Amino acid sequence: MTDQFLWGAATAPHQTEGNNVASDWWRNEQLIPGMERSGDAVDSYHRYREDMQLLVDAGLNAYRFGIEWARIEPEEGHISRAELAHYRRMIEAAIELGLTPVVTLHHFSVPRWFADDGGWMDERALHRFERYVQTVQPILHDVEWIVTMNEPNMLAMMISLTQAAQQAEPGAGSWQSPTVEGGADAADAPDASSLDHSSFVLPDPDPEIGARLVAIHHAARAILRATTSARIGWSVASQALINVGPEDNPELRRLSWVREDLYLEAARGDDFVGVQSYSTQDVDEHGIVAHVPADDDTMVGTAYRPDALGIAVRHTWEVTHGVPVLVTENGIATDDDARRIAYTGGAIEHLFAAKGDGIDVRGYLHWSALDNFEWGHWGPTFGLIAVDRETFVRTPKPSLAWLGAEAARRSAT
Ligand code: BGC
């Protein structure tokens, strides 16, 4: 097990691979008005080696990618040996090229059969996820970092929304667009079918759903600890809540717990915790304050806040009581790459200030390696690498080389 600081970039299967046809997201894209379709995505299913090579060429040493449950188990109990071999080839390609793989086992999408037959709140969910983890563990024996679930707190919000939609309309899909709160007029709000964290106010996730996901994460951790030598954790969507209310603000404490800390507390026994940070969120005595659009907003309508990462890492460290931190996502949706460099430079500066204050930070993985399918949208571009969606030709942006140079500079000091 190496202890080198990880410098890399991240992707998720559904957003990059293409043709994830056995998943709930694929199905929903065909059904929900206003959602764009992932289609071929950026064909990383076939082009993963080229993607990895570009990161290596830039001087990065880590790549976070995921295994898609819907490919491994497209029908309940039917395991695809060929897909297991595919993900094993990805792990081997990364290692061969000199990239430390950080492997995510669940990144929002699930097999359709799972979504249609009870989903996460069904009593069989825990056993079903355990069975999936048991199925993939043989290909993970030399992986050093495993993320069991991506952003369980965002997932819990999505489950709450799905439950509400299904109550209103039985048989509705497993994902519905959230309704806009906080005084914003729905017609003026940013498109709410994306998963963006703070440009509109998502409802609080039900803590019962959170408790269910915690149990599932702990069960997966137990299996992976018994069968692999990897460090095990999950990655939490950092809210970087900022108090703009009274100094002692009970609403801040409530929101912080229900939206984030419940999931961070559950990481106390983990080997690391993934921090995913993009922007901040103001809270007053009444709750989340809807962001007032500003000229320097990102392409997904969030505030431009490079300092969010420092706030997120410090909060995570405090709530987890000192679990090592891996930044598993940080980035900006922009079509101006100079802005991406400025944002990322600022964020890394804040990250290293936190590290300098004694926080055990193990790495920085930028979101995203590639411009990709932003959950219902193709518009917002988060990538260090542009992709032509007709030809799939990859074109590194200056920010990719910049991040490699930043990694070299910081590793040398
Ligand atoms: C998710 C990514 C997403 C990113 C940017 C995170 O919520 O893990 O899948 O693309 O934020 O919105």
Coordinates of N, CA and C in Angstrom, one line a residue, residues 261-379:
D261 N -24.2 15.6 8.5 CA -23.5 15.1 9.6 C -23.9 13.6 9.9
L262 N -25.1 13.3 9.7 CA -25.6 11.9 9.9 C -24.7 11.0 9.1
Y263 N -24.3 11.4 7.9 CA -23.5 10.5 7.0 C -22.0 10.6 7.4
L264 N -21.6 11.7 7.9 CA -20.2 11.8 8.4 C -20.0 11.1 9.7
E265 N -21.0 11.1 10.6 CA -20.9 10.4 11.8 C -20.7 8.9 11.5
A266 N -21.4 8.4 10.5 CA -21.4 7.0 10.1 C -20.0 6.6 9.5
A267 N -19.2 7.6 9.2 CA -17.9 7.4 8.6 C -16.8 7.3 9.7
R268 N -17.2 7.4 10.9 CA -16.2 7.5 12.0 C -15.3 6.2 12.1
G269 N -15.9 5.1 11.7 CA -15.1 3.8 11.8 C -14.5 3.5 10.4
D270 N -14.6 4.4 9.4 CA -14.1 4.1 8.1 C -12.6 4.4 8.0
D271 N -12.0 3.9 6.9 CA -10.5 4.1 6.7 C -10.2 5.5 6.1
F272 N -11.2 6.1 5.5 CA -11.1 7.4 4.9 C -12.5 7.9 4.7
V273 N -12.6 9.2 4.5 CA -14.0 9.8 4.1 C -13.7 10.6 2.8
G274 N -14.6 10.4 1.9 CA -14.6 11.2 0.6 C -15.3 12.5 0.8
V275 N -14.6 13.6 0.4 CA -15.2 14.9 0.5 C -15.5 15.4 -0.9
Q276 N -16.7 15.8 -1.2 CA -17.2 16.3 -2.5 C -17.7 17.7 -2.3
S277 N -17.0 18.6 -2.9 CA -17.4 20.0 -2.6 C -17.3 20.9 -3.9
Y278 N -18.3 21.7 -4.0 CA -18.4 22.6 -5.2 C -18.7 24.0 -4.8
S279 N -19.6 24.2 -3.9 CA -20.0 25.6 -3.5 C -20.5 25.6 -2.1
T280 N -21.0 26.8 -1.6 CA -21.4 26.9 -0.3 C -22.9 27.1 -0.2
Q281 N -23.5 27.1 1.0 CA -24.9 27.3 1.1 C -25.2 28.1 2.3
D282 N -25.8 29.3 2.2 CA -26.2 30.1 3.3 C -27.4 29.5 4.1
V283 N -27.3 29.7 5.4 CA -28.4 29.3 6.3 C -28.8 30.4 7.3
D284 N -30.0 30.8 7.4 CA -30.4 31.7 8.4 C -31.3 31.0 9.4
E285 N -32.0 31.8 10.2 CA -32.8 31.1 11.3 C -34.0 30.4 10.7
H286 N -34.4 30.6 9.5 CA -35.5 29.9 8.9 C -35.1 28.7 8.0
G287 N -33.9 28.6 7.7 CA -33.4 27.5 6.9 C -32.5 27.9 5.8
I288 N -32.4 27.1 4.8 CA -31.5 27.3 3.6 C -32.0 28.6 2.9
V289 N -31.1 29.5 2.7 CA -31.4 30.7 1.9 C -31.1 30.5 0.5
A290 N -32.2 30.6 -0.4 CA -32.0 30.3 -1.8 C -31.0 31.3 -2.4
H291 N -30.1 30.8 -3.2 CA -29.0 31.6 -3.7 C -29.5 32.6 -4.7
V292 N -29.1 33.9 -4.5 CA -29.6 34.9 -5.4 C -28.6 34.9 -6.6
P293 N -29.1 34.7 -7.8 CA -28.2 34.6 -9.0 C -27.3 35.8 -9.1
A294 N -26.0 35.5 -9.4 CA -25.0 36.6 -9.5 C -24.2 36.4 -10.8
D295 N -23.5 37.4 -11.2 CA -22.8 37.4 -12.5 C -21.8 36.3 -12.6
D296 N -21.1 36.0 -11.5 CA -20.1 35.1 -11.5 C -20.5 33.6 -11.2
D297 N -21.8 33.4 -11.2 CA -22.3 32.0 -10.9 C -21.7 31.0 -11.9
T298 N -21.7 29.8 -11.5 CA -21.2 28.7 -12.4 C -22.3 28.4 -13.4
M299 N -22.0 27.5 -14.3 CA -23.0 27.1 -15.4 C -24.2 26.4 -14.8
V300 N -24.1 25.9 -13.5 CA -25.2 25.2 -12.9 C -25.9 26.1 -11.9
G301 N -25.6 27.4 -12.0 CA -26.3 28.4 -11.1 C -25.8 28.5 -9.7
T302 N -24.7 27.8 -9.4 CA -24.2 27.9 -8.0 C -23.2 29.0 -7.9
A303 N -23.0 29.5 -6.6 CA -22.1 30.5 -6.4 C -20.6 30.1 -6.6
Y304 N -19.8 31.0 -7.1 CA -18.4 30.7 -7.4 C -17.7 30.8 -6.0
R305 N -17.4 29.7 -5.4 CA -16.8 29.7 -4.1 C -15.6 28.7 -4.0
P306 N -14.4 29.1 -4.4 CA -13.3 28.2 -4.3 C -13.0 27.8 -2.8
D307 N -13.5 28.7 -1.9 CA -13.2 28.5 -0.5 C -14.1 27.3 0.1
A308 N -15.1 26.9 -0.7 CA -16.0 25.8 -0.2 C -15.2 24.6 0.2
L309 N -14.1 24.2 -0.5 CA -13.4 23.0 -0.2 C -12.8 23.0 1.2
G310 N -12.2 24.2 1.5 CA -11.5 24.3 2.8 C -12.6 24.1 3.9
I311 N -13.7 24.8 3.7 CA -14.8 24.7 4.7 C -15.3 23.3 4.9
A312 N -15.4 22.6 3.7 CA -15.9 21.2 3.7 C -14.9 20.3 4.4
V313 N -13.7 20.4 4.1 CA -12.7 19.5 4.7 C -12.6 19.7 6.2
R314 N -12.6 20.9 6.6 CA -12.5 21.2 8.1 C -13.7 20.7 8.8
H315 N -14.9 20.9 8.2 CA -16.1 20.4 8.9 C -16.1 18.9 8.9
T316 N -15.7 18.2 7.8 CA -15.7 16.8 7.8 C -14.7 16.2 8.8
W317 N -13.6 16.8 8.9 CA -12.6 16.4 9.9 C -13.1 16.5 11.3
E318 N -13.8 17.6 11.6 CA -14.4 17.8 12.9 C -15.5 16.7 13.2
V319 N -16.4 16.6 12.3 CA -17.5 15.7 12.6 C -17.1 14.2 12.6
T320 N -16.2 13.8 11.8 CA -15.7 12.4 11.8 C -14.8 12.1 12.9
H321 N -14.4 13.1 13.6 CA -13.3 13.0 14.7 C -12.0 12.5 14.1
G322 N -11.7 13.1 13.0 CA -10.3 12.8 12.5 C -10.1 11.6 11.6
V323 N -11.1 11.3 10.8 CA -10.9 10.3 9.8 C -10.2 10.9 8.6
P324 N -9.1 10.2 8.0 CA -8.4 10.7 6.9 C -9.3 11.1 5.7
V325 N -9.0 12.2 5.1 CA -9.8 12.8 4.1 C -9.2 12.6 2.7
L326 N -10.1 12.1 1.8 CA -9.7 12.1 0.4 C -10.7 13.0 -0.3
V327 N -10.2 14.0 -1.0 CA -11.1 14.8 -1.8 C -11.5 14.0 -3.1
T328 N -12.7 13.4 -3.1 CA -13.1 12.6 -4.2 C -13.8 13.3 -5.3
E329 N -14.2 14.6 -5.0 CA -14.7 15.4 -6.1 C -14.6 16.9 -5.7
N330 N -14.1 17.7 -6.6 CA -14.2 19.2 -6.5 C -14.0 19.7 -7.9
G331 N -14.8 20.7 -8.3 CA -14.7 21.2 -9.6 C -15.7 22.3 -9.9
I332 N -15.8 22.7 -11.1 CA -16.7 23.8 -11.5 C -17.2 23.6 -12.9
A333 N -18.5 23.9 -13.1 CA -19.1 23.8 -14.4 C -18.9 25.2 -15.0
T334 N -18.0 25.2 -16.0 CA -17.8 26.4 -16.8 C -17.3 26.1 -18.2
D335 N -17.6 27.0 -19.1 CA -17.0 26.9 -20.5 C -15.8 27.7 -20.7
D336 N -15.3 28.3 -19.6 CA -14.1 29.1 -19.6 C -13.0 28.4 -18.8
D337 N -12.1 27.8 -19.5 CA -11.1 27.0 -18.8 C -10.2 27.8 -17.9
A338 N -10.0 29.0 -18.2 CA -9.1 29.9 -17.4 C -9.8 30.0 -16.0
R339 N -11.1 30.0 -16.0 CA -11.9 30.1 -14.8 C -11.8 28.8 -14.0
R340 N -11.8 27.7 -14.7 CA -11.6 26.4 -14.1 C -10.3 26.4 -13.3
I341 N -9.2 26.9 -14.0 CA -7.9 26.9 -13.4 C -7.9 27.8 -12.1
A342 N -8.5 29.0 -12.3 CA -8.6 29.9 -11.2 C -9.3 29.3 -10.0
Y343 N -10.5 28.7 -10.3 CA -11.3 28.1 -9.2 C -10.5 27.0 -8.5
T344 N -9.9 26.1 -9.3 CA -9.3 24.9 -8.8 C -8.0 25.3 -8.0
G345 N -7.3 26.3 -8.5 CA -6.1 26.8 -7.8 C -6.5 27.4 -6.4
G346 N -7.6 28.1 -6.4 CA -8.1 28.6 -5.1 C -8.5 27.5 -4.2
A347 N -9.2 26.5 -4.7 CA -9.7 25.4 -3.9 C -8.5 24.6 -3.3
I348 N -7.5 24.4 -4.1 CA -6.4 23.6 -3.7 C -5.6 24.4 -2.6
E349 N -5.5 25.7 -2.8 CA -4.9 26.6 -1.8 C -5.6 26.4 -0.4
H350 N -6.9 26.5 -0.4 CA -7.7 26.3 0.8 C -7.5 24.9 1.4
L351 N -7.4 23.9 0.5 CA -7.2 22.5 0.9 C -5.9 22.4 1.6
F352 N -4.8 23.0 1.0 CA -3.5 22.8 1.7 C -3.4 23.7 2.9
A353 N -4.2 24.7 3.0 CA -4.2 25.5 4.3 C -4.7 24.6 5.4
A354 N -5.8 23.8 5.1 CA -6.4 22.9 6.1 C -5.4 21.8 6.4
K355 N -4.7 21.3 5.4 CA -3.7 20.3 5.6 C -2.6 20.8 6.5
G356 N -2.2 22.0 6.2 CA -1.1 22.7 7.0 C -1.6 22.8 8.5
D357 N -2.9 22.9 8.7 CA -3.4 23.0 10.1 C -3.5 21.6 10.8
G358 N -3.0 20.6 10.1 CA -3.0 19.3 10.7 C -4.0 18.3 10.3
I359 N -4.9 18.7 9.3 CA -5.9 17.7 8.8 C -5.2 16.7 7.9
D360 N -5.5 15.5 8.1 CA -4.9 14.4 7.3 C -5.6 14.2 6.0
V361 N -5.0 15.0 5.0 CA -5.6 14.9 3.6 C -4.7 14.0 2.8
R362 N -5.4 13.0 2.1 CA -4.7 12.0 1.4 C -4.6 12.2 -0.1
G363 N -5.5 13.1 -0.6 CA -5.4 13.3 -2.1 C -6.5 14.3 -2.6
Y364 N -6.3 14.6 -3.8 CA -7.2 15.6 -4.5 C -7.6 15.0 -5.8
L365 N -8.9 14.7 -6.0 CA -9.4 14.1 -7.3 C -10.4 15.1 -7.9
H366 N -10.0 15.7 -9.0 CA -10.9 16.7 -9.6 C -12.1 16.1 -10.3
W367 N -13.2 16.8 -10.2 CA -14.4 16.4 -11.0 C -14.5 17.5 -12.1
S368 N -14.3 17.0 -13.3 CA -14.3 15.7 -13.7 C -13.1 15.5 -14.7
A369 N -12.7 14.3 -14.9 CA -11.7 14.0 -16.0 C -12.2 14.6 -17.3
L370 N -13.5 14.2 -17.6 CA -14.0 14.5 -19.0 C -15.3 15.3 -18.9
D371 N -15.6 16.1 -19.9 CA -16.9 16.7 -20.0 C -17.9 15.5 -20.1
N372 N -18.9 15.4 -19.4 CA -19.7 14.2 -19.4 C -21.2 14.5 -19.2
F373 N -22.0 13.5 -19.1 CA -23.4 13.6 -18.9 C -23.8 14.0 -17.5
E374 N -24.2 15.3 -17.4 CA -24.5 15.8 -16.0 C -25.9 15.5 -15.6
W375 N -26.2 14.2 -15.5 CA -27.5 13.8 -14.9 C -28.7 14.5 -15.5
G376 N -29.0 14.2 -16.7 CA -30.1 14.8 -17.4 C -29.8 16.0 -18.3
H377 N -28.5 16.4 -18.3 CA -28.0 17.5 -19.1 C -26.7 17.3 -19.7
W378 N -26.5 17.8 -20.9 CA -25.2 17.8 -21.5 C -24.5 19.2 -21.5
G379 N -25.3 20.2 -21.1 CA -24.8 21.6 -21.1 C -23.6 21.9 -20.2

